[in-house]
mmCIF file of C-alpha atoms and ligand atoms in Angstrom:
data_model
loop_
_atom_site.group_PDB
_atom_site.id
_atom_site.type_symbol
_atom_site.label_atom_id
_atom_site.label_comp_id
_atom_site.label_asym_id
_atom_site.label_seq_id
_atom_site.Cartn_x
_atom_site.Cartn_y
_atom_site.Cartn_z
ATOM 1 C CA UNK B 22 107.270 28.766 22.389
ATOM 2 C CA UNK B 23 103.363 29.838 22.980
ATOM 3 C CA UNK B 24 101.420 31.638 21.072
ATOM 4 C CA UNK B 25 97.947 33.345 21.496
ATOM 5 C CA UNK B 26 95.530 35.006 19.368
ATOM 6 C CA UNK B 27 93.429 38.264 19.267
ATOM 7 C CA UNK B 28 90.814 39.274 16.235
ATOM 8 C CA UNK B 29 90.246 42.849 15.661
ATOM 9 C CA UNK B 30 87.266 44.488 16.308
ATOM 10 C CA UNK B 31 84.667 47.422 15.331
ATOM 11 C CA UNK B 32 83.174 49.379 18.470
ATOM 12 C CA UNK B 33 79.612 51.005 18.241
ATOM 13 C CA UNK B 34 78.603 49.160 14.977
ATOM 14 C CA UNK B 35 77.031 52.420 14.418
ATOM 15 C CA UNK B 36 73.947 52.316 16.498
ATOM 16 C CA UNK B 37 75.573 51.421 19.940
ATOM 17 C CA UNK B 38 77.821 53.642 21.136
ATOM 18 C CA UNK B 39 80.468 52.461 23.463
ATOM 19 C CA UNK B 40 78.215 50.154 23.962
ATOM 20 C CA UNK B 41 77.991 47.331 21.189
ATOM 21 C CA UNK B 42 81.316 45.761 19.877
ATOM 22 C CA UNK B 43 81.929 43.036 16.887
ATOM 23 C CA UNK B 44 85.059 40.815 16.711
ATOM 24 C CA UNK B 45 85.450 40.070 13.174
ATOM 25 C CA UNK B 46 87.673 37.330 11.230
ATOM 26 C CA UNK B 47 88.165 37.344 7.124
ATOM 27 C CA UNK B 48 85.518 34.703 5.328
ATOM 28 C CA UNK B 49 88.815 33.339 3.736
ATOM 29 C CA UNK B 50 90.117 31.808 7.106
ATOM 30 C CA UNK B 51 93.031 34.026 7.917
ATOM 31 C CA UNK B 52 93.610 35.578 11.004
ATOM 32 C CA UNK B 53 93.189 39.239 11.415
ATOM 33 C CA UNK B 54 94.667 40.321 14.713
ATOM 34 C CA UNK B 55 96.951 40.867 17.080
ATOM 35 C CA UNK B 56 100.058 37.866 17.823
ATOM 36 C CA UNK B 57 101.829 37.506 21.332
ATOM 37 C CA UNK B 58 104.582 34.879 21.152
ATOM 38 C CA UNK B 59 106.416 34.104 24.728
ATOM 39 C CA UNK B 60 109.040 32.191 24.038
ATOM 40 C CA UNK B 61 110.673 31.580 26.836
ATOM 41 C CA UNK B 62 111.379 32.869 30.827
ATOM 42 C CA UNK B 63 115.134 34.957 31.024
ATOM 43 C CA UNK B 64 116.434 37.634 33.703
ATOM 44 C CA UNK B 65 114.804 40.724 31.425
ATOM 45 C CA UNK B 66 111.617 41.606 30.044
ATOM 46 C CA UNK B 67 112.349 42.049 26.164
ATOM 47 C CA UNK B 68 109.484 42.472 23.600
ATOM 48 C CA UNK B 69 110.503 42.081 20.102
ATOM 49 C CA UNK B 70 108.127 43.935 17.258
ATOM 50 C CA UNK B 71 107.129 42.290 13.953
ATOM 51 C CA UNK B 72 104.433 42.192 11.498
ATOM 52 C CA UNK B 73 102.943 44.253 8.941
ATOM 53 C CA UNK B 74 102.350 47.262 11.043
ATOM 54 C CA UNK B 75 105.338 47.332 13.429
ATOM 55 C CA UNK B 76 106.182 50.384 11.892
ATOM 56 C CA UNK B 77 103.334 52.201 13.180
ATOM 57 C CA UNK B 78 104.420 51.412 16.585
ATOM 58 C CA UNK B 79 106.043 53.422 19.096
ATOM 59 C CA UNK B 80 109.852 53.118 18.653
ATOM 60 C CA UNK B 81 110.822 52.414 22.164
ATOM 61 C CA UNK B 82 109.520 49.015 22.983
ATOM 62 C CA UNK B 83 108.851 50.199 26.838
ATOM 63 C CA UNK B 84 105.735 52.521 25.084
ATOM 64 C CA UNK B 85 104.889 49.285 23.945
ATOM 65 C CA UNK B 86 101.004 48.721 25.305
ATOM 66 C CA UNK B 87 102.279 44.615 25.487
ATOM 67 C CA UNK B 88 104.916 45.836 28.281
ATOM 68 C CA UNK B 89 102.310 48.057 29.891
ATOM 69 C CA UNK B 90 100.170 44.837 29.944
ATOM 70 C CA UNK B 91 102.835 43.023 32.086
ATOM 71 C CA UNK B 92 103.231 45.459 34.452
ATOM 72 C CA UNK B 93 99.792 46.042 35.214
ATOM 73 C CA UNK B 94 99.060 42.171 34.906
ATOM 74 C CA UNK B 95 101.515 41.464 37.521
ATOM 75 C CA UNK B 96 100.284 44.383 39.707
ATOM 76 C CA UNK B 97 96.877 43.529 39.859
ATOM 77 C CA UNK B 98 98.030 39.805 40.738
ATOM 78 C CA UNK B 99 100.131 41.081 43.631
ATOM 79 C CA UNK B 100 103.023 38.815 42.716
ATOM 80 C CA UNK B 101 106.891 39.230 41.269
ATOM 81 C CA UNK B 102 106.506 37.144 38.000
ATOM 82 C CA UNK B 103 109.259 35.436 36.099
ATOM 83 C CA UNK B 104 110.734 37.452 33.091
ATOM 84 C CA UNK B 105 109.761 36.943 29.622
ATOM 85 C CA UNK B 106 111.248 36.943 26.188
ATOM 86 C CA UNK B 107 108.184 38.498 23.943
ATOM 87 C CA UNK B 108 107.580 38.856 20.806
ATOM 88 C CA UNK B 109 104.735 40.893 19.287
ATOM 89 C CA UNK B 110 102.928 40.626 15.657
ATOM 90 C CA UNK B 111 101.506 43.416 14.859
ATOM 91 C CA UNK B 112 99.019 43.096 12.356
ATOM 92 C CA UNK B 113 96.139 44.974 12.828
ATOM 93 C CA UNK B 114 97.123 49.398 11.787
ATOM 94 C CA UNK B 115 97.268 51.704 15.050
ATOM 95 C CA UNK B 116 94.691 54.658 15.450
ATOM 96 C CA UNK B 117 92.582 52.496 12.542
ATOM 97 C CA UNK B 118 89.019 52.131 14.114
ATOM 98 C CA UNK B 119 89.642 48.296 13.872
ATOM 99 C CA UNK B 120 90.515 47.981 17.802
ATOM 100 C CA UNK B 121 94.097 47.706 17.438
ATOM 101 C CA UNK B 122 95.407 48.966 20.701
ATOM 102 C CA UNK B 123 92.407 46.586 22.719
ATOM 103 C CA UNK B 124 94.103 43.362 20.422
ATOM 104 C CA UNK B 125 97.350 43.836 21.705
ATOM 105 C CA UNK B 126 95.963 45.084 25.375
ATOM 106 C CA UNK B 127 93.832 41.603 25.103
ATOM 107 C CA UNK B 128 96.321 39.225 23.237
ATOM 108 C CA UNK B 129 98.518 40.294 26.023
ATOM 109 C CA UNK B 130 96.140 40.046 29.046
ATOM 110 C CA UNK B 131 94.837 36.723 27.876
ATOM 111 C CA UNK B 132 98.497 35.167 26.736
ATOM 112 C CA UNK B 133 99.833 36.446 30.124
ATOM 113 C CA UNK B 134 96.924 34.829 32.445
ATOM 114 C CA UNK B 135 97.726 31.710 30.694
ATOM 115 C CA UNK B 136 101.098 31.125 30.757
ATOM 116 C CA UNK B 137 100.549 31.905 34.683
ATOM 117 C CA UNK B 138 97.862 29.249 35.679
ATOM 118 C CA UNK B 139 95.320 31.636 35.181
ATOM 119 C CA UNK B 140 94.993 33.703 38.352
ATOM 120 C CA UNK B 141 92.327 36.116 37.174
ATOM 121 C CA UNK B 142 88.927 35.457 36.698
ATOM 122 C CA UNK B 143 86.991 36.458 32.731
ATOM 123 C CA UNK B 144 85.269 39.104 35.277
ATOM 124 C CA UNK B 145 88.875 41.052 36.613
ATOM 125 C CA UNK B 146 90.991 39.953 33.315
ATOM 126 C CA UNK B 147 88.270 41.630 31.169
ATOM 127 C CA UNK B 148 88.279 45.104 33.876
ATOM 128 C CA UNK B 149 91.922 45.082 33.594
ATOM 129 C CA UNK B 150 91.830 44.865 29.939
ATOM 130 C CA UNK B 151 89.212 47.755 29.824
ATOM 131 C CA UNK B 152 91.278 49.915 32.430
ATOM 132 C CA UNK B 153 94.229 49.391 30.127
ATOM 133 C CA UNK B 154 92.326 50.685 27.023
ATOM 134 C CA UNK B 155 90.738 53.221 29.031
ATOM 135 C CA UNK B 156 94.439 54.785 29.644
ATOM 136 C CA UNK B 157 95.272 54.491 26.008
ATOM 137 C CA UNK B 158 91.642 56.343 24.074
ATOM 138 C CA UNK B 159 91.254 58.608 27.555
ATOM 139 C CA UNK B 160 88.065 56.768 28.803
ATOM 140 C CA UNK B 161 87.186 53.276 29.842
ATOM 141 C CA UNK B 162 85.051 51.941 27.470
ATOM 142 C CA UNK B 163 84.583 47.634 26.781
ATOM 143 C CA UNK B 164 83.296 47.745 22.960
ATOM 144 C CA UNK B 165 86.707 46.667 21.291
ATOM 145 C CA UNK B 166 88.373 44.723 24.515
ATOM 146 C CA UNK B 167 85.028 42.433 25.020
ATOM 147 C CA UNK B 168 84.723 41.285 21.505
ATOM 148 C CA UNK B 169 88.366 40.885 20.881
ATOM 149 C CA UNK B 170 88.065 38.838 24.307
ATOM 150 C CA UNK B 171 85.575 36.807 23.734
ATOM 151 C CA UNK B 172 84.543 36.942 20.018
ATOM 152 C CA UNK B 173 80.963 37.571 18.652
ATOM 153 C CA UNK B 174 78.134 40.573 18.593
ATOM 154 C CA UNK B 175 78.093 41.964 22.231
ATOM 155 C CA UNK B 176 75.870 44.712 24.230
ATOM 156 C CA UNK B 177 78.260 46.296 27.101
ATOM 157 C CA UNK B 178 76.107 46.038 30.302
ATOM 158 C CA UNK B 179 77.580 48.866 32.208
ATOM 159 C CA UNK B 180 76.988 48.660 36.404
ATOM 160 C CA UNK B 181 76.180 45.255 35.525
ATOM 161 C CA UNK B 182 78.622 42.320 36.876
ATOM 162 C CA UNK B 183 78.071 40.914 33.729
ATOM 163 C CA UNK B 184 80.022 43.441 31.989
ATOM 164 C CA UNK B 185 78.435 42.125 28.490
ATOM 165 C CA UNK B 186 76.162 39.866 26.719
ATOM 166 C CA UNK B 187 76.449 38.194 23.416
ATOM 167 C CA UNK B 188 73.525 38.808 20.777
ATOM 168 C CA UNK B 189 72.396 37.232 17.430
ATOM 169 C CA UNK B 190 73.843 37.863 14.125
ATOM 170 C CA UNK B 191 72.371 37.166 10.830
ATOM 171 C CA UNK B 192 74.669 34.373 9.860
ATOM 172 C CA UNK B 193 74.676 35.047 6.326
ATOM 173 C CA UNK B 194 76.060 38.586 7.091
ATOM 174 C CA UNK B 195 79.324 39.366 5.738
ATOM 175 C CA UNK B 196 81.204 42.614 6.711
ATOM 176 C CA UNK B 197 83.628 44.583 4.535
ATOM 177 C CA UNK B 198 86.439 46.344 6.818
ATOM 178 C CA UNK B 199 88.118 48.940 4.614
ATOM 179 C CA UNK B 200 91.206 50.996 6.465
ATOM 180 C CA UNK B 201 92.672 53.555 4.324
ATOM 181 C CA UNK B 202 95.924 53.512 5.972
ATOM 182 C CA UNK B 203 95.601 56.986 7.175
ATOM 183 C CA UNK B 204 95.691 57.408 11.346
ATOM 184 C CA UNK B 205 93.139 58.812 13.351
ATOM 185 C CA UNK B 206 93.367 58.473 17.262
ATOM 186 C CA UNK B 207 90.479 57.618 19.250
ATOM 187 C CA UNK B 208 91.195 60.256 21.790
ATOM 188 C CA UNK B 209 91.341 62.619 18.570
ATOM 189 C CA UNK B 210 87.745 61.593 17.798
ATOM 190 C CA UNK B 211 86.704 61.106 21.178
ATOM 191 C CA UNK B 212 87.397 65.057 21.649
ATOM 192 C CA UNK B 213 85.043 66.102 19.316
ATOM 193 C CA UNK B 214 82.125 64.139 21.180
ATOM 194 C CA UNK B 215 79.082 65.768 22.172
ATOM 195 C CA UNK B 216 79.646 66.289 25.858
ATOM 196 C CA UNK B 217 75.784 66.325 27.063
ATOM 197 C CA UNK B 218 72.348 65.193 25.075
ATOM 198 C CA UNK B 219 68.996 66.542 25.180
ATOM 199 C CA UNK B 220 66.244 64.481 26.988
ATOM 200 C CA UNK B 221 65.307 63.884 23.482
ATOM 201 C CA UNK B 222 68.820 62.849 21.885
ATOM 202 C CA UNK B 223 69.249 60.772 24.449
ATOM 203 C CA UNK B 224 65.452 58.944 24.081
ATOM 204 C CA UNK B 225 65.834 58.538 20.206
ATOM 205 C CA UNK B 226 69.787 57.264 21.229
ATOM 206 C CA UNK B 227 68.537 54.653 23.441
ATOM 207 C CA UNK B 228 64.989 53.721 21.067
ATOM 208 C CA UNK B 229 67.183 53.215 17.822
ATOM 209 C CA UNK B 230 69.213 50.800 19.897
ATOM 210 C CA UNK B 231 66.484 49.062 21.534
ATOM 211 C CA UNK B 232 64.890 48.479 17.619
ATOM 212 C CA UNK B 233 68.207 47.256 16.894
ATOM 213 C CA UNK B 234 68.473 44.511 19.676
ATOM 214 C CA UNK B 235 65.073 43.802 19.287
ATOM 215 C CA UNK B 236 65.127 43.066 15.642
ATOM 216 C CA UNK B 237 68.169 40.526 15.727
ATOM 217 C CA UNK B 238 66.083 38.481 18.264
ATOM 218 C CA UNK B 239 63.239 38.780 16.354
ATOM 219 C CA UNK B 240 65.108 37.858 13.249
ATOM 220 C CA UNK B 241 63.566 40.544 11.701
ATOM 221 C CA UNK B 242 66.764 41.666 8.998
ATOM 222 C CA UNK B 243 64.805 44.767 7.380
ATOM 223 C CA UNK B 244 64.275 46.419 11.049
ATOM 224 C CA UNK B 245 67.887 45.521 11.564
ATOM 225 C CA UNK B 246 69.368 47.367 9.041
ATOM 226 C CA UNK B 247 66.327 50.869 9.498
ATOM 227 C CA UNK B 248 67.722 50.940 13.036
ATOM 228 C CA UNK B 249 71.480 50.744 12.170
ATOM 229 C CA UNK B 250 71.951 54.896 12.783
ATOM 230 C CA UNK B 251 74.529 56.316 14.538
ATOM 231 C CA UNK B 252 72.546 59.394 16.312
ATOM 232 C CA UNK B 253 75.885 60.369 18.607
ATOM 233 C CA UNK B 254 79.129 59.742 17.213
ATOM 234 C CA UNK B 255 78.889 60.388 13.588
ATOM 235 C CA UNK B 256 77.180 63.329 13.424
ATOM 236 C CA UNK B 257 80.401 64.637 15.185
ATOM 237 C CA UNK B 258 82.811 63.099 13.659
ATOM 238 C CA UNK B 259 81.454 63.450 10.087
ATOM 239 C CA UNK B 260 84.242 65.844 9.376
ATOM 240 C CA UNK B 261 87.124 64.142 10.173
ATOM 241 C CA UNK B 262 85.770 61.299 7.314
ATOM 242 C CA UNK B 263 84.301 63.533 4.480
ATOM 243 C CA UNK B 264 84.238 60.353 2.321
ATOM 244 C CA UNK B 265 81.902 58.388 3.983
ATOM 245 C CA UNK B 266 78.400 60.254 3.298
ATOM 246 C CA UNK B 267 79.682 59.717 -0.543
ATOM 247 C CA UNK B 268 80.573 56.250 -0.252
ATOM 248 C CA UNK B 269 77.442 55.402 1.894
ATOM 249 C CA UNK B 270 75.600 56.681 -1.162
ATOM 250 C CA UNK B 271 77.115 54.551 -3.657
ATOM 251 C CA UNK B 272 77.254 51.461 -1.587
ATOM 252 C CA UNK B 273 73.462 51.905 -0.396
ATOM 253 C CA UNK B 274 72.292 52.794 -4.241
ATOM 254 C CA UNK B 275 73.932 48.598 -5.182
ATOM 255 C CA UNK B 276 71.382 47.583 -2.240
ATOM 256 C CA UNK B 277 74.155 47.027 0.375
ATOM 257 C CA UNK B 278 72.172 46.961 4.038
ATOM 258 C CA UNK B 279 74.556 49.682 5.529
ATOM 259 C CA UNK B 280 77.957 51.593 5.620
ATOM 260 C CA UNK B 281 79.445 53.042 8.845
ATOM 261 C CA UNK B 282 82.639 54.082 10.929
ATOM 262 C CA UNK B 283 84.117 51.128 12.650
ATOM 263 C CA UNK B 284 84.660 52.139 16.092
ATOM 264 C CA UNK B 285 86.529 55.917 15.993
ATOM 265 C CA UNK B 286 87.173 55.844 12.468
ATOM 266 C CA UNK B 287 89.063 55.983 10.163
ATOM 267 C CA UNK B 288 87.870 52.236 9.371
ATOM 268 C CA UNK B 289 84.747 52.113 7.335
ATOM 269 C CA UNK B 290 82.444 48.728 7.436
ATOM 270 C CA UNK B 291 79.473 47.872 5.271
ATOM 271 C CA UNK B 292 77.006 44.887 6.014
ATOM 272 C CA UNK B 293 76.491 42.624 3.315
ATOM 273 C CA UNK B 294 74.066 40.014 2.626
ATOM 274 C CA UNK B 295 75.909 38.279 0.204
ATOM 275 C CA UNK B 296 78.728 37.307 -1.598
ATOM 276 C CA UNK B 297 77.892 39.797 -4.865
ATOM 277 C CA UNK B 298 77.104 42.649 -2.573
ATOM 278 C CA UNK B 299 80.565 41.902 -0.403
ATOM 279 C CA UNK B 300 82.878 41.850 -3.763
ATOM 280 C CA UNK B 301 81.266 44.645 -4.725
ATOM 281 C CA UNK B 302 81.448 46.563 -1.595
ATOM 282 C CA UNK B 303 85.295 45.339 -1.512
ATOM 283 C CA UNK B 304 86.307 46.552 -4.808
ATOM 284 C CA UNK B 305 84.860 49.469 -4.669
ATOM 285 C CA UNK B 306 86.021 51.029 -1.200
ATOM 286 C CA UNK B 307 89.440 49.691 -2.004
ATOM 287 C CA UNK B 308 89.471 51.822 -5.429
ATOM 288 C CA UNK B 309 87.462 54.779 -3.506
ATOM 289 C CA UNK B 310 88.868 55.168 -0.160
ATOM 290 C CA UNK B 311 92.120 53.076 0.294
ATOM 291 C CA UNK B 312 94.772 56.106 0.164
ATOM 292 C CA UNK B 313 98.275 53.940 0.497
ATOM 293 C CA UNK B 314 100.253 50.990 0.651
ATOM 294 C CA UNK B 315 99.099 50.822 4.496
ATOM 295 C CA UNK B 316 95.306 50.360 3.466
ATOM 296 C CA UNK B 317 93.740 47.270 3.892
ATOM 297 C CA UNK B 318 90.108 45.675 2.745
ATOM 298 C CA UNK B 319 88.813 42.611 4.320
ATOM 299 C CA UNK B 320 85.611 40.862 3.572
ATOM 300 C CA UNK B 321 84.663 39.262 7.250
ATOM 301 C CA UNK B 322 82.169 37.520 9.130
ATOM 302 C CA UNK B 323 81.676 37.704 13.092
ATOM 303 C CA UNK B 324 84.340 36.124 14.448
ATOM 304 C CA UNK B 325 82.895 33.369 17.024
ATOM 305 C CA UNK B 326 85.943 33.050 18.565
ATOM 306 C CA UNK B 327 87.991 35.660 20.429
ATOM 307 C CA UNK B 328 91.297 35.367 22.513
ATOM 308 C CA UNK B 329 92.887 32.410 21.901
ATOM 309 C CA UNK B 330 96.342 30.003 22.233
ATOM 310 C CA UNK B 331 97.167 28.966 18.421
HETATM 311 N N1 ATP R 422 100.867 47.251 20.773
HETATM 312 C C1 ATP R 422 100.256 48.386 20.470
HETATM 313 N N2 ATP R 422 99.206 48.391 19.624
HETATM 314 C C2 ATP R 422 98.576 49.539 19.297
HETATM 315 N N3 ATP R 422 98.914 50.751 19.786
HETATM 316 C C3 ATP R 422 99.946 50.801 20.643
HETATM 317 C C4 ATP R 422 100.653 49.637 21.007
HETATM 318 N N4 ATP R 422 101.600 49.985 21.874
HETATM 319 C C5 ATP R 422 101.502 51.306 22.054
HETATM 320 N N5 ATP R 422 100.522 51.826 21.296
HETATM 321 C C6 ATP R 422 100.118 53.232 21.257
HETATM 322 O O1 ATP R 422 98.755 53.314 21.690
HETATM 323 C C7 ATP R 422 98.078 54.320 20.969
HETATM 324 C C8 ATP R 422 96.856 53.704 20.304
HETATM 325 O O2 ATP R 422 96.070 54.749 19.830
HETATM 326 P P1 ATP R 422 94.558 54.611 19.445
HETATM 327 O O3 ATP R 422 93.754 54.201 20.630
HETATM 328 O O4 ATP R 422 94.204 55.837 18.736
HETATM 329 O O5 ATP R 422 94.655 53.455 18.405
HETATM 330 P P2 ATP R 422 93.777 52.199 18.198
HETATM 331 O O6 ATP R 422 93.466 51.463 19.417
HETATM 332 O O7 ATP R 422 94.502 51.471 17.134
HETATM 333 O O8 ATP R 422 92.463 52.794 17.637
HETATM 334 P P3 ATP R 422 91.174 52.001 17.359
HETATM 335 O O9 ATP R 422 90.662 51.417 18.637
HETATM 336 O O10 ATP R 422 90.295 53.079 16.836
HETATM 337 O O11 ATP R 422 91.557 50.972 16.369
HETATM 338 C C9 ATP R 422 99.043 54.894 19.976
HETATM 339 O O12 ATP R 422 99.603 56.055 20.540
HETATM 340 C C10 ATP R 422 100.110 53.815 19.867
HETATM 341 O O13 ATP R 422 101.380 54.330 19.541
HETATM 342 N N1 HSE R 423 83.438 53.410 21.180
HETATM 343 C C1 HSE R 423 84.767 53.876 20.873
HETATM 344 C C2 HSE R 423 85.482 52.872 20.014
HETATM 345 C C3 HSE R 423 86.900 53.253 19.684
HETATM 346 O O1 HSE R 423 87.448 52.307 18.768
HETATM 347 C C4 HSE R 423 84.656 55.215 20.157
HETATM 348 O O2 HSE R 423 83.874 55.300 19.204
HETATM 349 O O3 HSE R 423 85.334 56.153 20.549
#
C-alpha cells in the first residue's frame, strides 16, 4: 500500500483575493488534510470513503472528485492506465473555506503522478489540478490547489509560467482555523461577487496587497497586519457570515493581529502572535461560533510542506 498526503488550505488570506493561498498544519504535529491510499492495481477502479467527514461526501463514489482526478489524470497523459483499488480519508469538511475539494483534487493528482513515474511536470500537474478545481467552485482559481501542492505563503502569478511564488511568514505566527460545521459552497459565495470594480476599487485592491507583500519582506509585522483587509470579497459576502464582524471585535479588543474568512467561508482564521493570544483565540471561537458536532478548531502554523507520500 502507498499513501500520500495533502494539508488544507485558506485562499485569499483576506487581502489577496484568488490570489494569495496558505497551506496550514496544527502546531501539535497532526496532519490536517486530505489521505489517498492506493493499495493495489485490479481490473476496476474502486474508491473506498473513510474519515471523519466521509459523510459529507457525495454518496455515489463516481461524484467522487478522487475518480474525476483519474480520469482527467489519465487523459491529459494520453495513456490507458492500470486500475486501482483507492481508498480516500476524508478529513478536511466539504464547502468549509479550508480547501477541501483542492486536498482531495491535489492528494489525488500528486498520489496518481507518483505511483506512475511521474509523467507530468509541477508546471502541467499544478494546471490540471487548478482546471479540476476550477470545474468544482465554477472558476479556475490556484489559491487552495498551490498551497496544498506545495505548502507555504504563496502569491498566484497569473499569465506568468511561474504560476506562483512563495513569500515570507512571520515564523512565530500561529493561525487559529475555526469551521463551524455548517456548509457553504464556494460557487454559493462566489455568486455574490462583485462582477466589475471601479478604477478606484481596483487601485486600493491592488495597493493594500502590495503593503502586504511588501511588509513581510520588509519584516515589518505592524504594516503586515494594517494591510490585512479584504476590500473585495468580504464586503460581499458579509451576510452569509453575520458572526464574524462580532467575533473580529472581540478577538481584536484581546490584541489578536487579525480575524478573517478562510478562503469562501464559512472557515474563520485569526493570526496570532503567540501562544496566549492562540488559546485564547481557540477557546473562544470554539464556544462562539462552532455550531455542531461537525465543527472543528485548530491552532496552526504554515505548513512548509505540501503534497506528500507518508
Ligand atoms: N473528495 C471530495 N472532497 C470534497 N468535495 C468533493 C469531493 N468529491 C466530490 N466533492 C464535491 O465537490 C463539491 C465541493 O464544493 P466546494 O468547492 O463548495 O467545497 P470546498 O472545496 O470544500 O470548499 P472550500 O474550498 O471553500 O473549502 C461538493 O459538491 C462536494 O460534494
Ligand atoms: N479564492 C477563492 C477561495 C475558495 O476557497 C474564493 O474566495 O472564492
Amino acid at each position: 500500500m502507498k499513501s500520500y498526503f495533502a494539508p488544507a488550505s485558506t485562499g485569499n488570506f483576506s487581502v489577496g483575493f484568488d490570489l494569495l493561498g496558505a497551506a496550514f498544519e496544527p502546531v501539535d504535529g497532526s496532519l490536517f488534510g486530505d489521505e489517498l491510499r492506493i493499495h493495489n492495481e485490479q481490473p476496476e477502479l474502486s474508491l473506498r470513503l473513510n474519515g471523519r467527514y466521509v459523510h459529507q461526501l457525495p454518496k455515489d463514489t463516481d461524484d467522487n472528485l478522487v475518480l474525476q482526478c483519474f480520469y482527467a489524470f489519465e487523459k491529459a497523459i494520453g495513456r490507458t492506465l492500470p486500475r486501482l483499488q483507492l481508498e480516500l480519508v476524508k478529513n478536511l469538511p466539504v464547502g468549509s473555506g479550508l480547501g477541501s475539494s483542492a486536498c482531495s483534487i491535489v492528494v489525488a493528482c500528486y498520489a496518481f503522478n507518483d505511483y506512475f513515474g511521474k509523467p507530468l511536470d509541477d508546471y502541467q500537474l499544478l494546471q490540471l489540478m487548478a482546471q479540476l478545481e476550477g470545474g468544482v467552485s465554477g472558476s479556475v482559481h490556484y489559491d487552495n490547489v498551490a498551497p496544498s501542492f506545495y505548502g507555504g505563503l504563496l502569491l498566484m502569478l497569473p499569465d506568468s509560467p511561474l504560476l506562483c511564488r512563495a513569500l515570507p511568514w512571520f515564523e512565530h505566527w500561529q493561525v487559529v482555523l475555526c469551521y463551524p460545521g455548517t456548509v457553504l459552497s464556494t460557487k454559493e459565495a462566489r455568486a455574490v461577487l462583485p462582477q466589475q470594480l471601479t478604477l478606484k476599487h481596483s487601485i486600493a485592491f491592488a495597493g493594500m496587497l502590495s503593503r502586504f507583500i511588501s511588509a513581510l519582506y520588509a519584516k515589518d509585522e505592524n504594516e503586515a497586519f494594517a494591510a490585512l483587509q479584504d476590500l473585495v470579497a468580504e464586503p460581499a459576502r458579509q451576510h452569509l457570515m453575520p458572526e464574524l464582524l462580532p467575533i473580529r471585535e472581540q478577538l481584536t479588543a484581546q490584541g489578536i493581529g487579525h480575524v478573517g474568512i478562510s478562503g469562501a467561508g464559512p472557515t474563520i482564521f485569526a493570526v496570532c502572535q503567540n501562544d496566549t493570544q492562540a488559546q485564547f483565540a481557540a477557546a473562544y471561537l470554539q464556544q462562539h461560533y462552532a455550531k455542531n458536532s461537525d465543527a472543528i478548531t485548530t491552532v496552526c502554523r504554515l505548513a512548509g510542506q505540501g503534497a506528500r507520500a507518508l
